[in-house]
Tab-separated table of C-alpha atoms in Angstrom:
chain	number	residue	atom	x	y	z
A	28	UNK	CA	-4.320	-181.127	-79.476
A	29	UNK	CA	-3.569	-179.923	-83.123
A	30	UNK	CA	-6.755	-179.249	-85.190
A	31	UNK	CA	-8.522	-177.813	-87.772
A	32	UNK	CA	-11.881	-176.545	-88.331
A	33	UNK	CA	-13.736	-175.002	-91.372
A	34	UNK	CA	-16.814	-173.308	-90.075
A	35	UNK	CA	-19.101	-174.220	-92.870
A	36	UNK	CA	-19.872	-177.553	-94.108
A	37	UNK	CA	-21.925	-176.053	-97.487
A	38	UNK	CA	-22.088	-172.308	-98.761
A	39	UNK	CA	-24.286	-171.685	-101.893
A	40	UNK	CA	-23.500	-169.088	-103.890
A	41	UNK	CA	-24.968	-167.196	-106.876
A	42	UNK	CA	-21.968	-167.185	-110.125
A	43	UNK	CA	-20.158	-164.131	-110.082
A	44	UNK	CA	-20.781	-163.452	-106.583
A	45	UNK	CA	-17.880	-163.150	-103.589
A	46	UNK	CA	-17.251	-165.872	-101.525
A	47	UNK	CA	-15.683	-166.746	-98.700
A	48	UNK	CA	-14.588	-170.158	-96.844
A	49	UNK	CA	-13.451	-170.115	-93.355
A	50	UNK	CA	-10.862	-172.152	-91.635
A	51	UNK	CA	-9.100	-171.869	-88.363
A	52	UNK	CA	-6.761	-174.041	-86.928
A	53	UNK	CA	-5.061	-174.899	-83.666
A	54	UNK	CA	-1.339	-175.819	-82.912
A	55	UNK	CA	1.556	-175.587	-80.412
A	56	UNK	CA	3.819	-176.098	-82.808
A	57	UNK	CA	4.999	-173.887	-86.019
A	58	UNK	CA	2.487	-174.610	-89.236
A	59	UNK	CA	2.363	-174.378	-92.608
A	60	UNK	CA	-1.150	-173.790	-94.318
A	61	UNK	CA	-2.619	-175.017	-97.361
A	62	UNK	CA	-6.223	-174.755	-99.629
A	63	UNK	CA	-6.868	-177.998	-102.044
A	64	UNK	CA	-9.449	-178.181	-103.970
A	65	UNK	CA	-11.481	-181.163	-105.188
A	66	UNK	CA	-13.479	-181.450	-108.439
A	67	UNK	CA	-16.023	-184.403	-108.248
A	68	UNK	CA	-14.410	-188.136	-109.131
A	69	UNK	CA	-11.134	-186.509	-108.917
A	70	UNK	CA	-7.575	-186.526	-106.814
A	71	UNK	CA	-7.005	-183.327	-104.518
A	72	UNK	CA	-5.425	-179.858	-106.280
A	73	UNK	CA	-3.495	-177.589	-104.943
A	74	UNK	CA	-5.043	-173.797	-104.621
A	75	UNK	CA	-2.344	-172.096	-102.323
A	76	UNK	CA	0.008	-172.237	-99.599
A	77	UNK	CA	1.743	-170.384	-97.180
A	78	UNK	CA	5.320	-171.111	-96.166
A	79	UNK	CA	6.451	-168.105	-94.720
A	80	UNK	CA	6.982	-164.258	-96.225
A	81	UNK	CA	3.787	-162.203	-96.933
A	82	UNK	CA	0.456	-163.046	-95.031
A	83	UNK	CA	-1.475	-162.480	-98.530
A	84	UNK	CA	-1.185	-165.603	-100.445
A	85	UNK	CA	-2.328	-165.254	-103.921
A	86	UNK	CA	-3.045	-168.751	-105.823
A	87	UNK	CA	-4.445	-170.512	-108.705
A	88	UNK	CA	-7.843	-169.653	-110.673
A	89	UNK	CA	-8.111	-166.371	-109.292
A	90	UNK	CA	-8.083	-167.684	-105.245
A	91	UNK	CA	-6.348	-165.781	-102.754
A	92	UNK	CA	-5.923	-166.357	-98.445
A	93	UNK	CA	-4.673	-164.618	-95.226
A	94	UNK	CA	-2.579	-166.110	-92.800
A	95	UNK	CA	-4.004	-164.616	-89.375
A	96	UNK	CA	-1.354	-166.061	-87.025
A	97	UNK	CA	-3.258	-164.030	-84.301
A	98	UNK	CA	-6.491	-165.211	-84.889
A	99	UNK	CA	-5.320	-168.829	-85.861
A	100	UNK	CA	-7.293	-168.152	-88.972
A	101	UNK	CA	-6.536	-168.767	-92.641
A	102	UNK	CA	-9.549	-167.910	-94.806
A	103	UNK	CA	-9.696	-168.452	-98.736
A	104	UNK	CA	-11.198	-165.498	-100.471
A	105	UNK	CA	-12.359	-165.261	-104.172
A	106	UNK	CA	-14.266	-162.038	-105.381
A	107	UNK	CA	-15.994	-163.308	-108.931
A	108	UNK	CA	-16.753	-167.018	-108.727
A	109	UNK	CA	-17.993	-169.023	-111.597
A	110	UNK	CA	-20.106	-171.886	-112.212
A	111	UNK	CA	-16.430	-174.003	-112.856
A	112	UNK	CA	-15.357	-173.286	-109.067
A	113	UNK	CA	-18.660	-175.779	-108.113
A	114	UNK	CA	-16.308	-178.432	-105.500
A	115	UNK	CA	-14.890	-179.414	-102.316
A	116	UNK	CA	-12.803	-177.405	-100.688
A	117	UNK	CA	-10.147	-178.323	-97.692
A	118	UNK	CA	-7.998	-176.228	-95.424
A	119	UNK	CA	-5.200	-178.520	-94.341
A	120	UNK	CA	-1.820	-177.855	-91.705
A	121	UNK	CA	0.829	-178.636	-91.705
A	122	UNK	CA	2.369	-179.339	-88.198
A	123	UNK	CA	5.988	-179.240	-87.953
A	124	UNK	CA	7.786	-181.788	-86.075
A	125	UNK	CA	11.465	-182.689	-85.610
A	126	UNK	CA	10.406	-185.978	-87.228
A	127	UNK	CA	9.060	-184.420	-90.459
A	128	UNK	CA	5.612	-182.829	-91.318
A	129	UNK	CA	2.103	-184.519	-90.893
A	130	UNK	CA	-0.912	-182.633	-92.905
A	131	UNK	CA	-3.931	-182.398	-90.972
A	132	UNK	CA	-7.181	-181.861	-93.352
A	133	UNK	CA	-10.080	-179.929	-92.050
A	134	UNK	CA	-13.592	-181.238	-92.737
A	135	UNK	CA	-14.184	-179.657	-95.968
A	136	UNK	CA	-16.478	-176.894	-97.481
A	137	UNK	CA	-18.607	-177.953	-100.476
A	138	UNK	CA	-19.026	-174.773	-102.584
A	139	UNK	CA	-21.756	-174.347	-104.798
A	140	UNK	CA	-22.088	-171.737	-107.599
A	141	UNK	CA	-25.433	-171.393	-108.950
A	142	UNK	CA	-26.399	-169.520	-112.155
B	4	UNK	CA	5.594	-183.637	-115.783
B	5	UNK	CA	3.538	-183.163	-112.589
B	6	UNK	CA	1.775	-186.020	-112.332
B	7	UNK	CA	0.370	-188.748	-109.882
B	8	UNK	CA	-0.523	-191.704	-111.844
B	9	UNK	CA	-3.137	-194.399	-110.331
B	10	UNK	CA	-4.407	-197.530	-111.351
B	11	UNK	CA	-6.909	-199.154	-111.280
B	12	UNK	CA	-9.176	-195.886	-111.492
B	13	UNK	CA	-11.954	-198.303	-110.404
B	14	UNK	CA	-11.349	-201.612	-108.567
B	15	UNK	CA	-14.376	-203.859	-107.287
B	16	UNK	CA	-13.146	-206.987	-105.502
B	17	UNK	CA	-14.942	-209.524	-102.993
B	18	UNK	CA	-13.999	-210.136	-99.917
B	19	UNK	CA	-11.851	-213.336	-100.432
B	20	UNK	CA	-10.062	-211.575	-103.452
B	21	UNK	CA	-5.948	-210.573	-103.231
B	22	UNK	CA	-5.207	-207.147	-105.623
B	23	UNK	CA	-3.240	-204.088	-105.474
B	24	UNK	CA	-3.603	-200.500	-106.572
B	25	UNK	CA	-0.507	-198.981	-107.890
B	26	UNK	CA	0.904	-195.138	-108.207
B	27	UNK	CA	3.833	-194.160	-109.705
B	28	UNK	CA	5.367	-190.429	-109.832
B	29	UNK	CA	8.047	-189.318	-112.439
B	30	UNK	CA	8.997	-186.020	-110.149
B	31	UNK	CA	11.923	-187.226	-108.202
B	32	UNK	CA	9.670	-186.936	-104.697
B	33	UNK	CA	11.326	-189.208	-102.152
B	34	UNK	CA	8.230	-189.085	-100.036
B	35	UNK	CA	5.257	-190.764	-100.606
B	36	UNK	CA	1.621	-191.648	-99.338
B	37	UNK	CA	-1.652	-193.473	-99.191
B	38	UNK	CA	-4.476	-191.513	-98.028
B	39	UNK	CA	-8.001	-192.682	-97.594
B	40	UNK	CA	-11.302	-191.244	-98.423
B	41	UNK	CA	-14.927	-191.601	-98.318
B	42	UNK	CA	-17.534	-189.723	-99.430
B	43	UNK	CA	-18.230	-186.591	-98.271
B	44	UNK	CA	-15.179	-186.363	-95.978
B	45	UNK	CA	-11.548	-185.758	-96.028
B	46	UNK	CA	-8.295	-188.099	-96.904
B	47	UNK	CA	-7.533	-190.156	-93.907
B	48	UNK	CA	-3.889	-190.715	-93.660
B	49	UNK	CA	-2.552	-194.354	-93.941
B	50	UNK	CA	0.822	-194.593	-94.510
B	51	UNK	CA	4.133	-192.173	-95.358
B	52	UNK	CA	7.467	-194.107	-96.885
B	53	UNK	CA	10.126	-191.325	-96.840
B	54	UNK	CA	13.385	-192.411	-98.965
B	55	UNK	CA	11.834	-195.646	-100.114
B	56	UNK	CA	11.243	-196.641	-95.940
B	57	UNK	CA	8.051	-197.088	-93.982
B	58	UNK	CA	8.072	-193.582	-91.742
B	59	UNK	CA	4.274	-193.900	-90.596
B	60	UNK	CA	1.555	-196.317	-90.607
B	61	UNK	CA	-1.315	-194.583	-88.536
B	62	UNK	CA	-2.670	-197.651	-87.160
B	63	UNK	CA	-3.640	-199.443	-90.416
B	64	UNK	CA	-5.523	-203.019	-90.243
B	65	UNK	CA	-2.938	-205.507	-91.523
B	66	UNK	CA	-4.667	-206.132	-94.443
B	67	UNK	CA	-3.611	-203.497	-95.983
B	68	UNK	CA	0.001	-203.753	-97.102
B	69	UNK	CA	2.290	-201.160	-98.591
B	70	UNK	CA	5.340	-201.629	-100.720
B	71	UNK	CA	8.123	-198.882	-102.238
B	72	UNK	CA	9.819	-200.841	-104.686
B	73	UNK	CA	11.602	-197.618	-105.427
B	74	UNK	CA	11.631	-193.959	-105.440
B	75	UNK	CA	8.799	-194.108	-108.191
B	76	UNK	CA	6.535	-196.425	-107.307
B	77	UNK	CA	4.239	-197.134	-104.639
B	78	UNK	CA	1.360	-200.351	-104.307
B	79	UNK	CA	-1.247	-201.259	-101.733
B	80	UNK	CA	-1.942	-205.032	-101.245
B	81	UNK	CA	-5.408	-205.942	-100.460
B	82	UNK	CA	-6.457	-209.079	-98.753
B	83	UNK	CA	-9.374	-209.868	-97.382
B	84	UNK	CA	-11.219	-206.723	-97.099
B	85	UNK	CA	-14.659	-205.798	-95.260
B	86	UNK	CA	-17.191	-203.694	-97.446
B	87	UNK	CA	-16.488	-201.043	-95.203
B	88	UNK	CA	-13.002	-200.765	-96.983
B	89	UNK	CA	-14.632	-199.711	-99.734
B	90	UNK	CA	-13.950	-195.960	-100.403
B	91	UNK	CA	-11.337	-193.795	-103.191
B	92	UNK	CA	-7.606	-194.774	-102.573
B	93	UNK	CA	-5.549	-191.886	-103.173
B	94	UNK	CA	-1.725	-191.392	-103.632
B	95	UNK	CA	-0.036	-188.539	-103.152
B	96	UNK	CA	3.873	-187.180	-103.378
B	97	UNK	CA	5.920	-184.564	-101.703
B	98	UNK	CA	9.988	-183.657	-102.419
B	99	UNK	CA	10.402	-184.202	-98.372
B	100	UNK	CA	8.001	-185.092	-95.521
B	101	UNK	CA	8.916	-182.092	-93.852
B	102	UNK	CA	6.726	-180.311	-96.881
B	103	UNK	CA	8.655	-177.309	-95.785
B	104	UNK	CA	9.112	-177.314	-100.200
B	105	UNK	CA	5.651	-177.013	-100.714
B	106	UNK	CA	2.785	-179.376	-101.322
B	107	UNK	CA	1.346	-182.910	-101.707
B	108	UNK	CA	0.956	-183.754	-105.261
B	109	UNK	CA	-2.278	-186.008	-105.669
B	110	UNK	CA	-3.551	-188.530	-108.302
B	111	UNK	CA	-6.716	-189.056	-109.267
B	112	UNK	CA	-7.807	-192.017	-106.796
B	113	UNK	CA	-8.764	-195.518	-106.970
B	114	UNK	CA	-12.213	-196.032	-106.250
B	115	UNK	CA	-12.311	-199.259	-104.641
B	116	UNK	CA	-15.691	-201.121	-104.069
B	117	UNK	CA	-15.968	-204.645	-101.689
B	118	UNK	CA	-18.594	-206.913	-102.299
């Protein structure tokens, strides 16, 4: 069965700090991988995505994630975070079937910058 | 132009009550989709029209109704909902289902509440 997990439901983090939310997924079929982002009372945003090409995917607001096709893993990175960055976050796949795409959204991570 | 628009933003309707959220999307996307959510956990996938037709409908109580009246516009029918339908409605666009372009474009949600 296709899944996908994010490891931690809450990480609290000190502004300008490094941070780090985990996701891993699992499929038998080929994937593409995604990060959105969700400000409170608002619609889901776009971070990054991989497609194919370079495993290092660099994205908006200073964001960044690996693809680890080994490890099933694709963990979003960000080495300054500010207050602003406070929000949901959710890994989501993309499983790839001869019918079309479905996106499968991991639980989320609720980051929380404090000052 | 990049955008998902969404209305009502907020909706609060009894359970006897017949309304409909509408989203509309200016990007030439010829998929689109009703997701969902409630608090504190991710979009749950309703429904996917792909080229104005119904492609998926994961199981959705009946009285919920889509509609594509074209390649722009997208509505949800409401009839008779439980309080438990109450949650945010979102909408979201993509050039193909296959996604192998790139991403879902979200709006900013309907919050709907059932009395």
């Amino acid at each position: 069965a296709q899944s996908v997990t994010q490891l931690d439901s809450q990480v609290p983090v000190f502004e300008e700090a490094p941070v780090e939310l985990r996701c891993n997924y699992s499929s038998s079929v080929s994937v593409y991988l995604f990060w959105y982002v969700q400000y409170p009372n608002q619609g889901l945003q776009l971070l990054l995505k991989y497609l194919s090409g370079s495993t290092l995917v660099k994205g908006i607001n200073g964001f960044e994630a690996e693809f680890n096709k080994s490890q099933t893993s694709f963990h979003l990175r960000k080495p300054s975070v500010h207050i602003s960055d406070t929000a949901e976050y959710f890994c989501a796949v993309c499983m790839i079937y001869n019918q079309g795409g479905k996106l499968i959204f991991g639980q989320g991570t609720e980051l929380s910058v404090k000052p | 132009d990049t955008e998902v628009t969404q209305t009502p933003k907020h909706l609060v309707m009894g359970m006897t009550n017949k309304k409909s959220l509408k989203c509309e999307q200016h990007m030439g996307h010829r998929a689109m989709y009703w997701y969902k959510q409630k608090a504190k956990k991710p979009p749950e996938l309703m429904f996917v029209y792909s080229y104005e037709k119904l492609s998926i409908n994961e199981s959705v109580p009946s009285r919920f109704s889509p509609e594509c009246p074209n390649s722009s516009l997208l509505n949800l029918h409401l009839h008779a909902l439980q309080p438990e339908d109450s949650a945010l409605y979102l909408c979201a666009s993509s050039q193909e289902r296959r996604l192998n372009t790139g991403e879902l474009f979200f709006g900013e949600g309907s919050r709907l509440t059932v009395l």
